[in-house]
Short mmCIF file of C-alpha atoms in Angstrom, two decimals:
data_model
loop_
_atom_site.label_atom_id
_atom_site.label_comp_id
_atom_site.label_asym_id
_atom_site.label_seq_id
_atom_site.Cartn_x
_atom_site.Cartn_y
_atom_site.Cartn_z
CA UNK Z 1 -42.01 -47.15 -25.41
CA UNK Z 2 -44.05 -47.33 -22.22
CA UNK Z 3 -45.76 -44.24 -20.91
CA UNK Z 4 -44.27 -43.17 -17.56
CA UNK Z 5 -46.23 -40.05 -16.78
CA UNK Z 6 -48.38 -37.15 -17.91
CA UNK Z 7 -48.90 -33.51 -17.05
CA UNK Z 8 -50.67 -30.39 -18.23
CA UNK Z 9 -48.02 -27.68 -17.89
CA UNK Z 10 -49.33 -24.11 -17.60
CA UNK Z 11 -47.07 -21.64 -19.42
CA UNK Z 12 -47.59 -17.97 -18.61
CA UNK Z 13 -45.44 -14.82 -18.32
CA UNK Z 14 -42.64 -16.45 -16.27
CA UNK Z 15 -40.22 -19.04 -17.61
CA UNK Z 16 -41.09 -22.56 -16.37
CA UNK Z 17 -39.75 -26.09 -16.78
CA UNK Z 18 -41.47 -29.45 -16.71
CA UNK Z 19 -42.83 -29.96 -13.20
CA UNK Z 20 -43.86 -33.64 -13.10
CA UNK Z 21 -40.93 -35.54 -14.63
CA UNK Z 22 -41.41 -39.12 -13.32
CA UNK Z 23 -37.73 -39.63 -12.39
CA UNK Z 24 -34.18 -38.61 -13.33
CA UNK Z 25 -33.98 -41.43 -15.92
CA UNK Z 26 -36.95 -40.20 -17.97
CA UNK Z 27 -35.51 -39.83 -21.45
CA UNK Z 28 -38.47 -38.81 -23.64
CA UNK Z 29 -41.08 -36.06 -23.38
CA UNK Z 30 -43.66 -35.40 -26.10
CA UNK Z 31 -45.96 -32.42 -25.84
CA UNK Z 32 -48.66 -30.59 -27.77
CA UNK Z 33 -48.97 -26.81 -27.54
CA UNK Z 34 -52.49 -25.66 -26.58
CA UNK Z 35 -54.20 -22.25 -26.35
CA UNK Z 36 -51.16 -19.97 -26.98
CA UNK Z 37 -47.75 -19.90 -28.66
CA UNK Z 38 -44.66 -20.45 -26.50
CA UNK Z 39 -40.89 -20.03 -26.69
CA UNK Z 40 -38.66 -22.92 -25.62
CA UNK Z 41 -35.00 -23.24 -24.63
CA UNK Z 42 -33.25 -26.51 -23.78
CA UNK Z 43 -29.94 -25.09 -22.54
CA UNK Z 44 -31.09 -24.44 -18.97
CA UNK Z 45 -31.44 -20.68 -19.48
CA UNK Z 46 -34.78 -18.95 -18.99
CA UNK Z 47 -36.95 -18.69 -22.08
CA UNK Z 48 -37.77 -15.09 -23.05
CA UNK Z 49 -40.91 -13.95 -24.87
CA UNK Z 50 -40.41 -12.22 -28.22
CA UNK Z 51 -37.76 -12.56 -30.89
CA UNK Z 52 -34.57 -14.32 -29.87
CA UNK Z 53 -36.03 -15.83 -26.71
CA UNK Z 54 -35.83 -19.43 -27.89
CA UNK Z 55 -37.52 -21.69 -30.43
CA UNK Z 56 -41.06 -20.58 -31.32
CA UNK Z 57 -43.62 -23.36 -30.77
CA UNK Z 58 -47.07 -22.58 -32.16
CA UNK Z 59 -50.55 -23.68 -31.06
CA UNK Z 60 -51.38 -27.15 -32.36
CA UNK Z 61 -47.79 -28.27 -32.88
CA UNK Z 62 -46.47 -31.46 -31.31
CA UNK Z 63 -42.81 -31.60 -30.28
CA UNK Z 64 -40.58 -34.00 -28.41
CA UNK Z 65 -37.41 -33.72 -26.40
CA UNK Z 66 -35.11 -36.72 -26.03
CA UNK Z 67 -32.52 -37.09 -23.29
CA UNK Z 68 -32.93 -36.77 -19.54
CA UNK Z 69 -30.54 -33.80 -19.39
CA UNK Z 70 -32.43 -31.82 -22.06
CA UNK Z 71 -35.80 -32.61 -20.48
CA UNK Z 72 -34.63 -31.32 -17.10
CA UNK Z 73 -33.16 -28.16 -18.69
CA UNK Z 74 -36.16 -27.29 -20.92
CA UNK Z 75 -37.77 -23.91 -20.16
CA UNK Z 76 -40.94 -22.40 -21.63
CA UNK Z 77 -42.65 -18.99 -21.66
CA UNK Z 78 -45.74 -17.71 -23.45
CA UNK Z 79 -45.02 -15.70 -26.58
CA UNK Z 80 -47.65 -12.99 -26.48
CA UNK Z 81 -50.54 -12.16 -24.19
CA UNK Z 82 -52.23 -15.58 -24.24
CA UNK Z 83 -50.99 -18.19 -21.77
CA UNK Z 84 -50.51 -21.74 -23.02
CA UNK Z 85 -50.90 -25.29 -21.80
CA UNK Z 86 -48.53 -28.06 -22.83
CA UNK Z 87 -50.07 -31.55 -22.83
CA UNK Z 88 -47.01 -33.65 -21.91
CA UNK Z 89 -46.43 -37.41 -22.03
CA UNK Z 90 -43.23 -38.82 -20.51
CA UNK Z 91 -41.64 -42.12 -21.51
#
């Protein structure tokens, strides 16, 4: 699988999605959670901090999302007072 792109995504108190997806055909995103825990949703709805706001992703974990539709719908928010950075590789 060839690497198509990379980004450091800042995740703070507002729900954000991937901002540097190489193109609409990008079908794989792998990311490592840095500096703070985050919540993630892949249904297009805004992630919400706290319980029930999406899947908890903790510092140091590596995750991937497969499928162009899920990548474009992914949303993240910090889960606590510490903002996070996601180190993302697209393929």
